[in-house]
Short mmCIF file of C-alpha atoms in Angstrom, two decimals:
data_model
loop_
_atom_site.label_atom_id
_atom_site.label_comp_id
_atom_site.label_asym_id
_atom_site.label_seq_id
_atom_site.Cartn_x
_atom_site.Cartn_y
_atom_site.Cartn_z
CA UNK A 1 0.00 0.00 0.00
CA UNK A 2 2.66 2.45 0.72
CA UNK A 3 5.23 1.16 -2.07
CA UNK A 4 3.91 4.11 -4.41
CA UNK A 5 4.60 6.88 -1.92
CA UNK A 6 8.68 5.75 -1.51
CA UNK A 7 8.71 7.76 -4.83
CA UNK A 8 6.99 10.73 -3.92
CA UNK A 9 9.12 14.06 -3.72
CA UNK A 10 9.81 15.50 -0.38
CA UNK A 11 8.38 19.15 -1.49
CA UNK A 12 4.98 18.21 0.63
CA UNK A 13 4.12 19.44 4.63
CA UNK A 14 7.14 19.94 6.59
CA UNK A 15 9.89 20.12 3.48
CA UNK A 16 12.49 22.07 5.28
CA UNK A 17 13.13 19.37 7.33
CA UNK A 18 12.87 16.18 5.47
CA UNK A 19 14.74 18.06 2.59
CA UNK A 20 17.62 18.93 5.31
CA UNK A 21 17.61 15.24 6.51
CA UNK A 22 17.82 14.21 2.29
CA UNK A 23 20.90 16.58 1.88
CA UNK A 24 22.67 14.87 3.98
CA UNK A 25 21.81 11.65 2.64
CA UNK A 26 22.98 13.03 -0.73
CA UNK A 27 26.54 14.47 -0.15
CA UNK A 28 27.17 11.12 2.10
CA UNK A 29 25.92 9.36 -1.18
CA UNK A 30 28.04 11.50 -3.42
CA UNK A 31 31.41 12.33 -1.10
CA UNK A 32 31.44 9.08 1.54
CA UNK A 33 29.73 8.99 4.98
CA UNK A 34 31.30 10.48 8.00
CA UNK A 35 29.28 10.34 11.12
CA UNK A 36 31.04 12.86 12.66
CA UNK A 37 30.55 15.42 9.94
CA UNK A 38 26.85 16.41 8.81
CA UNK A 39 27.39 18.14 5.70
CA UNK A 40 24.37 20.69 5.09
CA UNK A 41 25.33 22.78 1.90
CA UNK A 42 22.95 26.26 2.74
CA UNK A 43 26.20 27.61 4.59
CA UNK A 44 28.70 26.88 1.86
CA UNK A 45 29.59 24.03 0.10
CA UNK A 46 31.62 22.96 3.00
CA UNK A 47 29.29 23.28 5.98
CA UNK A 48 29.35 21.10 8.43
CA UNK A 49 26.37 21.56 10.93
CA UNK A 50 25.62 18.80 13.35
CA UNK A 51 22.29 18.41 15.01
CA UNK A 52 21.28 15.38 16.22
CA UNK A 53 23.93 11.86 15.24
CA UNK A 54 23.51 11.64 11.45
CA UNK A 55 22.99 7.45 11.99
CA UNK A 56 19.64 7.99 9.68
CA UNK A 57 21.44 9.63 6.91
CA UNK A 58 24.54 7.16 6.94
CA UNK A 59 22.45 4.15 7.05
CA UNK A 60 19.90 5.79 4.06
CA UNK A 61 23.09 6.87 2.09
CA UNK A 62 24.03 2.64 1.98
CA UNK A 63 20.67 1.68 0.98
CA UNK A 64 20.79 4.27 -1.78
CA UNK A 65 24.08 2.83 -3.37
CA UNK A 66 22.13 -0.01 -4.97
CA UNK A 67 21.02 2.84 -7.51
CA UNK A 68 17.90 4.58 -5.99
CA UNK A 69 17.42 8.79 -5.01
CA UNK A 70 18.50 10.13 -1.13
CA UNK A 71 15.02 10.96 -0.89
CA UNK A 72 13.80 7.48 -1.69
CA UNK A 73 16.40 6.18 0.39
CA UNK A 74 14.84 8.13 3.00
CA UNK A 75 11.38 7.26 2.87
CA UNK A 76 12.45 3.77 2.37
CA UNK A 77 14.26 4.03 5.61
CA UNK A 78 11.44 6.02 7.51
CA UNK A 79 8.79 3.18 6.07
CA UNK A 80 11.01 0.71 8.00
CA UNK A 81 11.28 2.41 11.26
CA UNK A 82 7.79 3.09 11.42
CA UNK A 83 6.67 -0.65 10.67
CA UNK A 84 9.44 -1.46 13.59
CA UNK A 85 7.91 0.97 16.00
CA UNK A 86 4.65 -1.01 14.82
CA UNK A 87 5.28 -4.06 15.64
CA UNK A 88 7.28 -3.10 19.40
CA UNK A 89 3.55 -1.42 19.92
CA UNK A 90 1.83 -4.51 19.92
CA UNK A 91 4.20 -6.67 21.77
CA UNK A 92 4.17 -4.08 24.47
CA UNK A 93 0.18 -3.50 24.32
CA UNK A 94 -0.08 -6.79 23.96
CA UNK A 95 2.26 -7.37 27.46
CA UNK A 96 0.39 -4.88 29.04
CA UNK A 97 -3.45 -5.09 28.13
CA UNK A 98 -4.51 -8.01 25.64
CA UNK A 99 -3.73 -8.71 22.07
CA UNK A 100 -7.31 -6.78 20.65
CA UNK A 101 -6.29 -3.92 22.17
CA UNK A 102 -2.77 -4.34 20.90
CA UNK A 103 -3.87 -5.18 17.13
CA UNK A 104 -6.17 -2.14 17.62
CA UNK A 105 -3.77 0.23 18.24
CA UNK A 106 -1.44 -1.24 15.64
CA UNK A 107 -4.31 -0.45 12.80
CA UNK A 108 -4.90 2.52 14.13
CA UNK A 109 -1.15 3.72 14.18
CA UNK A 110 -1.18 2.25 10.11
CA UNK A 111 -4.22 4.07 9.32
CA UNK A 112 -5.46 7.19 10.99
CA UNK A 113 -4.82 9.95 8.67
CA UNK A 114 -1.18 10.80 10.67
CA UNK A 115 0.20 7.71 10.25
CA UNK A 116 -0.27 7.95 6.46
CA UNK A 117 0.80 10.77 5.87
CA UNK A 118 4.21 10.48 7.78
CA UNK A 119 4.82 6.91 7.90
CA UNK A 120 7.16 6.74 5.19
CA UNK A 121 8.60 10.20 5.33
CA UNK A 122 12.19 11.24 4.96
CA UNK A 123 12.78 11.89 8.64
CA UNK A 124 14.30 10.34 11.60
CA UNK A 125 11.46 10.40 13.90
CA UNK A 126 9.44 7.37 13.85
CA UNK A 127 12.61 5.58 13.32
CA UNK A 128 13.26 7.06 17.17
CA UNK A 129 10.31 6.20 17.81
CA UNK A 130 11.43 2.32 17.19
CA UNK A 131 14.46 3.00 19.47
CA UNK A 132 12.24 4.25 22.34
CA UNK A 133 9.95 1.43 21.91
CA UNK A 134 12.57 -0.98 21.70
CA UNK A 135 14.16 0.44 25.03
CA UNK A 136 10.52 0.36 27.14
CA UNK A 137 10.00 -3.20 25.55
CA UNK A 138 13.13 -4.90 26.54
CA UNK A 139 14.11 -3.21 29.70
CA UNK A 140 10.70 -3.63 30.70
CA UNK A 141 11.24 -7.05 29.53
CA UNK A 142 14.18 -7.22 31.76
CA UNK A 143 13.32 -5.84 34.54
CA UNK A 144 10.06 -8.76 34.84
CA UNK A 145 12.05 -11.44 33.51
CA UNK A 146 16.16 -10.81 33.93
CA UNK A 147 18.50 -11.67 30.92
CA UNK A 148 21.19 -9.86 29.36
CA UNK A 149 19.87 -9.94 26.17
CA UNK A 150 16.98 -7.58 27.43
CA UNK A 151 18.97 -5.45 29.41
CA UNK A 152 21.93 -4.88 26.24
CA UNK A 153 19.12 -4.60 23.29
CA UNK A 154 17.57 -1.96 26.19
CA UNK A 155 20.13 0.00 27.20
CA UNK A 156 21.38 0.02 23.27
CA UNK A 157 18.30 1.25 21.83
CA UNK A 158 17.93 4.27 24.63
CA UNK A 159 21.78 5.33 23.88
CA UNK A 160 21.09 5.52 19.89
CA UNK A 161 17.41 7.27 20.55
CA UNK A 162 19.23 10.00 22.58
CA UNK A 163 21.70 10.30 20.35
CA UNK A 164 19.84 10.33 17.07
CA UNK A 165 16.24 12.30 18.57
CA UNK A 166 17.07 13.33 22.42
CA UNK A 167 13.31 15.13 22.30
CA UNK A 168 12.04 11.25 21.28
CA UNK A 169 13.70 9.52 23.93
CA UNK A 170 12.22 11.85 26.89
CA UNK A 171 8.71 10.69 26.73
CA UNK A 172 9.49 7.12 26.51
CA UNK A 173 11.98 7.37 29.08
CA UNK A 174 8.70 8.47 31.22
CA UNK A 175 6.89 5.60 30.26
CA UNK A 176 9.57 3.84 31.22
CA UNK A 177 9.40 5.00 34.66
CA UNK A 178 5.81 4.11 35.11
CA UNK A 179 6.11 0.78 33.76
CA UNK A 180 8.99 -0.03 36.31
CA UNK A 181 6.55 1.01 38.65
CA UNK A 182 3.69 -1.25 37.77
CA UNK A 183 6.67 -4.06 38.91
CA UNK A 184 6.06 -5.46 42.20
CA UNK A 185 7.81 -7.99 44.44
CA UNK A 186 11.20 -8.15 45.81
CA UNK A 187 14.11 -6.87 46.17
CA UNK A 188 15.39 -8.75 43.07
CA UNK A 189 13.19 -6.32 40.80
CA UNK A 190 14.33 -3.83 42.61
CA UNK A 191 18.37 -4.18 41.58
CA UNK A 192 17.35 -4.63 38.35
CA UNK A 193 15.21 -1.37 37.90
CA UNK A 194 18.36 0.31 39.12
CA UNK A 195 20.92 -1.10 36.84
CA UNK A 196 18.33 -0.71 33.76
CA UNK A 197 17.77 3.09 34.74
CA UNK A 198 21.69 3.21 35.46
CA UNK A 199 22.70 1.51 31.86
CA UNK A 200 19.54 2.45 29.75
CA UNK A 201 18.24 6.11 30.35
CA UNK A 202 21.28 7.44 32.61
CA UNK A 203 24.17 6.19 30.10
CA UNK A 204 21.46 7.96 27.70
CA UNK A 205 21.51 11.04 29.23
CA UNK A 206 25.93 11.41 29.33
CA UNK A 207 25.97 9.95 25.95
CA UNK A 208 23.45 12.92 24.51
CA UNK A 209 25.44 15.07 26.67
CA UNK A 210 28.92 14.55 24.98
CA UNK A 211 27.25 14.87 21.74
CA UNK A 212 25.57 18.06 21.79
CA UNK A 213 29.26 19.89 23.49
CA UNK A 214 30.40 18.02 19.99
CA UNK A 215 28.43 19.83 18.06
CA UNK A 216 27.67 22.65 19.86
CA UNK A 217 31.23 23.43 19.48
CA UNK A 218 31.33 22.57 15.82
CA UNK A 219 28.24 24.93 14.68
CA UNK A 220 30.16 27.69 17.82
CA UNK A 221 32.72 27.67 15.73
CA UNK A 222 31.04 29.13 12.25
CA UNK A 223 29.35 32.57 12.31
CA UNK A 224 26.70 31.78 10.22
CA UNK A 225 25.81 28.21 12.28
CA UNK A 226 26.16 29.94 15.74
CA UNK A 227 22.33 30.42 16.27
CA UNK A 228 21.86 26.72 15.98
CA UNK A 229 23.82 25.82 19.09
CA UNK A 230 21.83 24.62 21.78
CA UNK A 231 22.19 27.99 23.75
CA UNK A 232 20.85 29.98 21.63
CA UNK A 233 17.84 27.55 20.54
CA UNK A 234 17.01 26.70 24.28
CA UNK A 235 13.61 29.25 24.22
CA UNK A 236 13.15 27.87 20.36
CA UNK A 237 13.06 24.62 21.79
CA UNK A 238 11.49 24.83 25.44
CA UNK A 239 9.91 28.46 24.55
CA UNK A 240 9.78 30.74 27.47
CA UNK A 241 7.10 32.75 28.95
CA UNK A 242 5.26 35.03 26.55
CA UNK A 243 5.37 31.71 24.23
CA UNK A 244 3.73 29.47 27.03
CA UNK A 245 1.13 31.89 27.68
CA UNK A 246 0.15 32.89 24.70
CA UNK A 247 -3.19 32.04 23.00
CA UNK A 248 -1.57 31.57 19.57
CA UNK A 249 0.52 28.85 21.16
CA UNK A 250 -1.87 26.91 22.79
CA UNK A 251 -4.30 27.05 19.63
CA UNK A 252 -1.75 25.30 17.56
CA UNK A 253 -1.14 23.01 20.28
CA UNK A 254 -4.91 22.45 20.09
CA UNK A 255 -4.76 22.00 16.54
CA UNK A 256 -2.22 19.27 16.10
CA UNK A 257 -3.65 17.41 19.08
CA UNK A 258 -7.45 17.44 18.30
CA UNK A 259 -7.32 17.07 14.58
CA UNK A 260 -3.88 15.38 13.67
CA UNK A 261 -3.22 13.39 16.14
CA UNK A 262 -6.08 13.08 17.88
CA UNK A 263 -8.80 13.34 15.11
CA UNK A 264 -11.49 13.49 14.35
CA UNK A 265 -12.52 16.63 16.25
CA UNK A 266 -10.91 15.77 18.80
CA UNK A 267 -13.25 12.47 19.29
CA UNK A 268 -9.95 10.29 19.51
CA UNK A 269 -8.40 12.63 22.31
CA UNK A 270 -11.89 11.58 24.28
CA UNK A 271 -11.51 8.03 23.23
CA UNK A 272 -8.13 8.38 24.48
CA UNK A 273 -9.36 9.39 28.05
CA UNK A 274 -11.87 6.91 28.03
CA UNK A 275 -9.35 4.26 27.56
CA UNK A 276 -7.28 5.77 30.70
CA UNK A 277 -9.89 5.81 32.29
CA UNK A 278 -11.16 2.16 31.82
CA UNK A 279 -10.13 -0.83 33.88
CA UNK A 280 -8.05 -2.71 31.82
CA UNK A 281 -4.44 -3.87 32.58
CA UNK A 282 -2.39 -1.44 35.81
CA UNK A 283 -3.17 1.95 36.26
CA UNK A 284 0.28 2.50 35.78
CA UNK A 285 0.70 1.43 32.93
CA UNK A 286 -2.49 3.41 31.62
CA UNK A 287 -1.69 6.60 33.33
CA UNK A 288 2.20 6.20 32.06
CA UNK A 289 1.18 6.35 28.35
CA UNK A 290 -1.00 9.59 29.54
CA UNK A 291 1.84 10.70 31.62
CA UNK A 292 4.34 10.77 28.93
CA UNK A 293 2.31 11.46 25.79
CA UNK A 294 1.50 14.89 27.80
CA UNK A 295 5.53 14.80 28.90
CA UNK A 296 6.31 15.82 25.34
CA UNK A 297 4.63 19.04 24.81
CA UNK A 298 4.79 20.08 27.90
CA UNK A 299 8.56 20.23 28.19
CA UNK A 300 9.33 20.87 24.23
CA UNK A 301 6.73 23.56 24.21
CA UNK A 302 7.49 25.27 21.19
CA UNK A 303 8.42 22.27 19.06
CA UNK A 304 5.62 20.82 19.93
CA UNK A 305 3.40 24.47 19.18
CA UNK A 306 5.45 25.03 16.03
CA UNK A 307 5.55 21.80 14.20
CA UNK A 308 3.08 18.61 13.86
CA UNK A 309 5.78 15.75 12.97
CA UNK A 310 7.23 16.35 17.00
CA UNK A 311 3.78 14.85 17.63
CA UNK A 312 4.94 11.38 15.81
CA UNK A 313 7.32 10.56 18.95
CA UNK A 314 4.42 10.64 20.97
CA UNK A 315 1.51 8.87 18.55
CA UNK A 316 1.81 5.47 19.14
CA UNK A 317 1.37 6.39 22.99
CA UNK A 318 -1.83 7.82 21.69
CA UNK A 319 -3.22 4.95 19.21
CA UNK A 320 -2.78 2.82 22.27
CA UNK A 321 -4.87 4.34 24.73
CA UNK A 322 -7.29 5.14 21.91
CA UNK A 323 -7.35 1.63 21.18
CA UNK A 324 -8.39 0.80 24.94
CA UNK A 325 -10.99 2.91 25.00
CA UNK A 326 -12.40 1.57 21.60
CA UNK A 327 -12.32 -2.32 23.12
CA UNK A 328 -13.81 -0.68 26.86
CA UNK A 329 -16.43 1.10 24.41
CA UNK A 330 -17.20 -2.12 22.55
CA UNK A 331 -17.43 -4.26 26.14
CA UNK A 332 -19.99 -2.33 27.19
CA UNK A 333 -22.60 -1.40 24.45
CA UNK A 334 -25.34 -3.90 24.67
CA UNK A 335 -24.70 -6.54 21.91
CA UNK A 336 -24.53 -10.06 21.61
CA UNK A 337 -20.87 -11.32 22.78
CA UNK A 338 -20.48 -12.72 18.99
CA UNK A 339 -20.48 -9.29 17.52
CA UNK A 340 -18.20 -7.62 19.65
CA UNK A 341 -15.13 -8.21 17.00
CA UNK A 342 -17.33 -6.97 14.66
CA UNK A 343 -18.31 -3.85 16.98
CA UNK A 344 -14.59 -3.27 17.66
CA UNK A 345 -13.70 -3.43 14.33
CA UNK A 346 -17.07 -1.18 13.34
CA UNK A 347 -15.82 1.57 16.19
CA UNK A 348 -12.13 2.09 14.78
CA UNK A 349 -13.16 1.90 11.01
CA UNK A 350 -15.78 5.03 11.85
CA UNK A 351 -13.02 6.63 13.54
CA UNK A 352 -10.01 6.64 10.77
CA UNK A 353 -13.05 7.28 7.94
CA UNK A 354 -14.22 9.96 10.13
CA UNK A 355 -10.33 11.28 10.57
CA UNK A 356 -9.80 11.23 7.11
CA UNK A 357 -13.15 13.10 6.30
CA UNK A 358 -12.25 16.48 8.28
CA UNK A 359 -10.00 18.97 5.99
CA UNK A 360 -6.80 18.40 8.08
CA UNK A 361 -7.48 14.56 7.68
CA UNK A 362 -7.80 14.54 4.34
CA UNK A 363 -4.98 16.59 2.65
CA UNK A 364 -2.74 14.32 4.51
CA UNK A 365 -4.44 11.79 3.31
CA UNK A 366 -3.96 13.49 -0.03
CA UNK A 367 0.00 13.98 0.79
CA UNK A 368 0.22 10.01 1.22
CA UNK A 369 -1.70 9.76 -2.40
CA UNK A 370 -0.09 11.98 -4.64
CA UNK A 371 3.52 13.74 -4.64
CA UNK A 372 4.21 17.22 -5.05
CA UNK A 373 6.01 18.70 -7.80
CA UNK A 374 9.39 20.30 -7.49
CA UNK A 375 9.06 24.05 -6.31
CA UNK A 376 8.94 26.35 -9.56
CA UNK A 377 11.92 28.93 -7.87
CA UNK A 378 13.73 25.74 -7.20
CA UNK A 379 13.53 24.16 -11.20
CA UNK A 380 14.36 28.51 -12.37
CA UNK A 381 17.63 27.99 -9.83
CA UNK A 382 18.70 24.66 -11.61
CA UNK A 383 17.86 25.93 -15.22
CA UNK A 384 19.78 29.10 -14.54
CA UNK A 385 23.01 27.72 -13.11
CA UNK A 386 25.81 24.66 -13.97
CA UNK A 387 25.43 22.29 -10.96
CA UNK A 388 29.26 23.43 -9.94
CA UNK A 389 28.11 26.77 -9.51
CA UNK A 390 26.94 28.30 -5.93
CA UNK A 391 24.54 30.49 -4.94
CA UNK A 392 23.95 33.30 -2.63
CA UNK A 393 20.29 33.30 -1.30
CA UNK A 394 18.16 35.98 0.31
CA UNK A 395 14.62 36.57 1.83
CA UNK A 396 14.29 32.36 2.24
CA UNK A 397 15.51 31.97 5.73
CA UNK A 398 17.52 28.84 5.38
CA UNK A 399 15.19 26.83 4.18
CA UNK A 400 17.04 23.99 2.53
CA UNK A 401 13.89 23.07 0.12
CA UNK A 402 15.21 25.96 -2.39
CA UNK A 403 18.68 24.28 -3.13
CA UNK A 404 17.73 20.64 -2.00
CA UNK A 405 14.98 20.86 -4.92
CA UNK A 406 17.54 22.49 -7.71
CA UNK A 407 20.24 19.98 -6.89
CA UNK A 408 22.59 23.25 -5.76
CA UNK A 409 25.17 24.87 -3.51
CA UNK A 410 24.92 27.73 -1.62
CA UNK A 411 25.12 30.21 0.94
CA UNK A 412 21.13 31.63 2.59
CA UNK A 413 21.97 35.10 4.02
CA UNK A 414 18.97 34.49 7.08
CA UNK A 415 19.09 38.60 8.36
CA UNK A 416 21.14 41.38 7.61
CA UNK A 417 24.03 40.61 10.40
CA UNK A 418 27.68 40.24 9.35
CA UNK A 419 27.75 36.90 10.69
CA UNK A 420 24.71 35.74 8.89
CA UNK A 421 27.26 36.63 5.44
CA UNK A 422 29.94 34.57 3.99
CA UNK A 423 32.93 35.69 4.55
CA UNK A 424 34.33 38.74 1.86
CA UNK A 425 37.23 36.48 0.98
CA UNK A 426 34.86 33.74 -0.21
CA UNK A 427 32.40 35.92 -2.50
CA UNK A 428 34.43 35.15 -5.33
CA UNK A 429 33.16 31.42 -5.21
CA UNK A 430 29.81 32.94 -6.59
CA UNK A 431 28.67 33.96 -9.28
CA UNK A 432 24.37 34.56 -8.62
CA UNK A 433 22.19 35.51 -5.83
CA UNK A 434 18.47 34.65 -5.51
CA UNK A 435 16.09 36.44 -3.79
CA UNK A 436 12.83 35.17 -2.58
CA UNK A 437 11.58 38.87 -1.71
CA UNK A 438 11.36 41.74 -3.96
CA UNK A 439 11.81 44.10 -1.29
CA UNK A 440 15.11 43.12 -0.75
CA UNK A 441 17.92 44.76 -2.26
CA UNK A 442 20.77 42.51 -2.93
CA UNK A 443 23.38 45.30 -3.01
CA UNK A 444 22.62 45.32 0.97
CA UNK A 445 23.89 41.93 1.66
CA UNK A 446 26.99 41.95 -0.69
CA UNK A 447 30.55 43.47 0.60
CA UNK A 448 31.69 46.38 -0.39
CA UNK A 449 33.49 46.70 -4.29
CA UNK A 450 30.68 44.08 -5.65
CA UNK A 451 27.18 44.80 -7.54
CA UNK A 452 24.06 42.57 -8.02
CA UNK A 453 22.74 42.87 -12.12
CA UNK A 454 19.75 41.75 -13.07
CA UNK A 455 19.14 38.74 -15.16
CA UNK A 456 16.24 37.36 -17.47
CA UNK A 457 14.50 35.85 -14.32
CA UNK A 458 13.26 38.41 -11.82
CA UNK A 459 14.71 36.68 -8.83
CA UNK A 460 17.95 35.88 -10.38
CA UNK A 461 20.85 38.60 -9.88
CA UNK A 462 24.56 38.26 -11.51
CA UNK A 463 26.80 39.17 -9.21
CA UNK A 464 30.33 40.42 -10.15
CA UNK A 465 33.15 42.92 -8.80
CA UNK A 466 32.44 46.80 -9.50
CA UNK A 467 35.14 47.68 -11.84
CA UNK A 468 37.10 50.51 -11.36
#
């Protein structure tokens, strides 16, 4: 079903970031893969600007050496994180409630209209999502049982999360808690709640640590990357006070919870308390996916406010308990006991149609059906220039859509600050700037002795030394 939509472009809800995750799966493709390096090309060719461990671009630049695009080696490698994360849902509903509920929540994950749309995207985050499951499941696992096994496939998957998606592995390091304390018995337990908190989340935690001084000090180290350390993003990230009491902020909360995530109309949200609230399985366990689906947005505010794929480390959470309160709905309505598969089954199919029948539903339901074509500025850039040649960029932010899209180089100019500029010595390495805003004047954001002509496209300016 979702073999068509590995080909789809990336130009679609929430480019900038899949086409930043794709660039990087292209130069690794095209130059070799160094995990230590993250080349991202908006900052000069030679950029290097870490964010979280590049293991999702490495891993999609392999699988695209047997011949296919980085941005179908990206989807392909989203597809396959997000089928993982499937299938650790259900063994750990499953574990926890019964296997309805966990087959429940495993169509609802496939099928409500989020999971379609962003299942086989060119981002990291469901395959983080996999990690964190795969770190509840078998230190959980561990913890009720002993083994090694559990505790080293455990403790693994929490390092990697943290160090590929540190904002994924905080919610399901919450769950975690509460499912160590749905554990009861003696001391035995005990010790080995201690040692898989020790290894698995606090190993986690000095591990994401180290990384982030790493490239923290990398990005420090570049004018134009400073504003991407992690000082300088904390109130981006966390937001601060005007952000968490503003009304703005808590409507878009309200809108990716009710009618992305939580759709349809915020009916799954109330099927989703329901389920909490039904007796089925420990409280704890119940209350811990409530606990730590809220745990997201409450500490990553702003990500959370700003952009609706944050929500994906934090849906299956929410396809569980909805499923719970589908099977506690489908318990109690009077019918015969022979028709309560049927009932079950009725319930959830109502509520992905309905999902998929409200406008938000549908046109991602529409992005999983059709692919976007490549942006038009994008297709004037790559008609314009030789692929060698480099580009200055103004009025676009640093979008990486623009240059991902025309297969170019370049340098995006975000404000009118010095540091936001190449440096004067290296304006000879281009030869055109493009702005994305007419008011602009490119004359502005060039050093002094050079001049910005005109071309045949509006938005296209040569750009050459003033001549004595």
């Amino acid at each position: 079903m979702r073999i068509p939509q590995l080909g789809h472009s990336l130009f679609e809800a929430h480019s900038f970031r899949q086409t930043q995750t794709a660039f990087v799966i292209r130069e690794y493709m095209r130059h070799g893969t160094d995990l230590l390096t993250t080349p991202l090309p908006v900052f000069g060719a030679s950029a290097n600007v870490p964010m979280e461990m590049p293991l999702f671009q490495g891993l999609a630049a392999q699988i695209a050496r047997v011949g296919i695009s980085a941005e179908m080696a990206g989807r392909i490698l989203g597809l396959i994180g997000f089928q993982v994360a499937a299938v650790l849902l259900w063994v750990l509903v499953r574990r926890w409630f019964a296997t309805t509920a966990a087959t429940l929540a495993v169509a609802l994950m496939q099928f409500l209209p989020f999971g379609l749309a962003w299942g086989a995207s060119s981002l990291i985050d469901f395959s983080s999502v996999a990690l964190g499951l795969g770190m509840v499941v078998s230190l959980d696992g561990y913890v009720r049982r002993g083994g090694a096994v559990g505790l080293a496939l455990g403790a693994g998957s929490a390092w990697i999360c943290a160090l590929v998606k540190v904002t994924t592995a905080f919610p399901w390091c919450v769950l975690l808690l509460f499912a160590f304390a749905a554990v009861r018995g003696t001391r035995r337990p005990l010790g080995r709640i201690v040692t898989a908190l020790a290894l698995g989340p606090g190993v986690a935690v000095l591990v994401a640590g180290l990384w982030t001084r790493f490239a923290d000090n990398v990005k420090g180290g570049q004018p134009a990357t400073r504003f991407l350390t992690s000082d300088e993003l904390a109130v981006w990230n966390f937001g601060d006070v005007s952000m968490r009491t503003s009304g703005s902020s808590y409507s878009s909360l309200g809108l990716h919870a009710f009618l992305e995530v939580g759709g349809p109309l915020g009916v799954g949200v109330l099927v989703a308390v329901f389920g909490a609230l039904a007796d089925r399985g420990s409280g704890w366990h119940r209350w811990g996916l409530v606990t730590a689906t809220a745990s997201g947005p409450i500490v990553f505010f702003n990500l959370y406010a700003v952009h609706s794929y944050y929500w994906i480390a934090v849906f299956p959470m929410v396809c569980a308990l909805m499923a719970l309160g589908i099977v506690t709905a489908a318990e109690r309505l009077p019918t015969p006991a022979t028709g309560k598969a049927r009932l079950t089954a009725l319930l959830a199919g109502l509520m992905v149609v309905s999902a998929i029948a409200i406008p938000l539903g549908s046109s991602e339901a529409l992005q999983f059906a059709r692919s976007p074509s490549t942006p038009d500025l994008s297709a004037r850039l790559a008609a314009m220039t030789h692929p060698d040649e480099q580009v200055l960029v103004i009025g676009c932010d640093w979008d990486p859509t623009l240059l991902y899209g025309a297969d170019r180089h370049g340098f995006m100019i975000r404000d009118g600050l010095a540091s936001s500029r190449p440096s004067a010595a290296s304006i000879t390495n281009y030869r055109y700037l493009l702005s994305c805003d007419d008011a602009l004047k490119p004359e502005d954001y060039l050093p002094a002795g050079w001049r910005a002509s005109r071309t045949a496209d509006p938005a296209m300016y040569s750009i050459e030394p003033v001549t004595p």
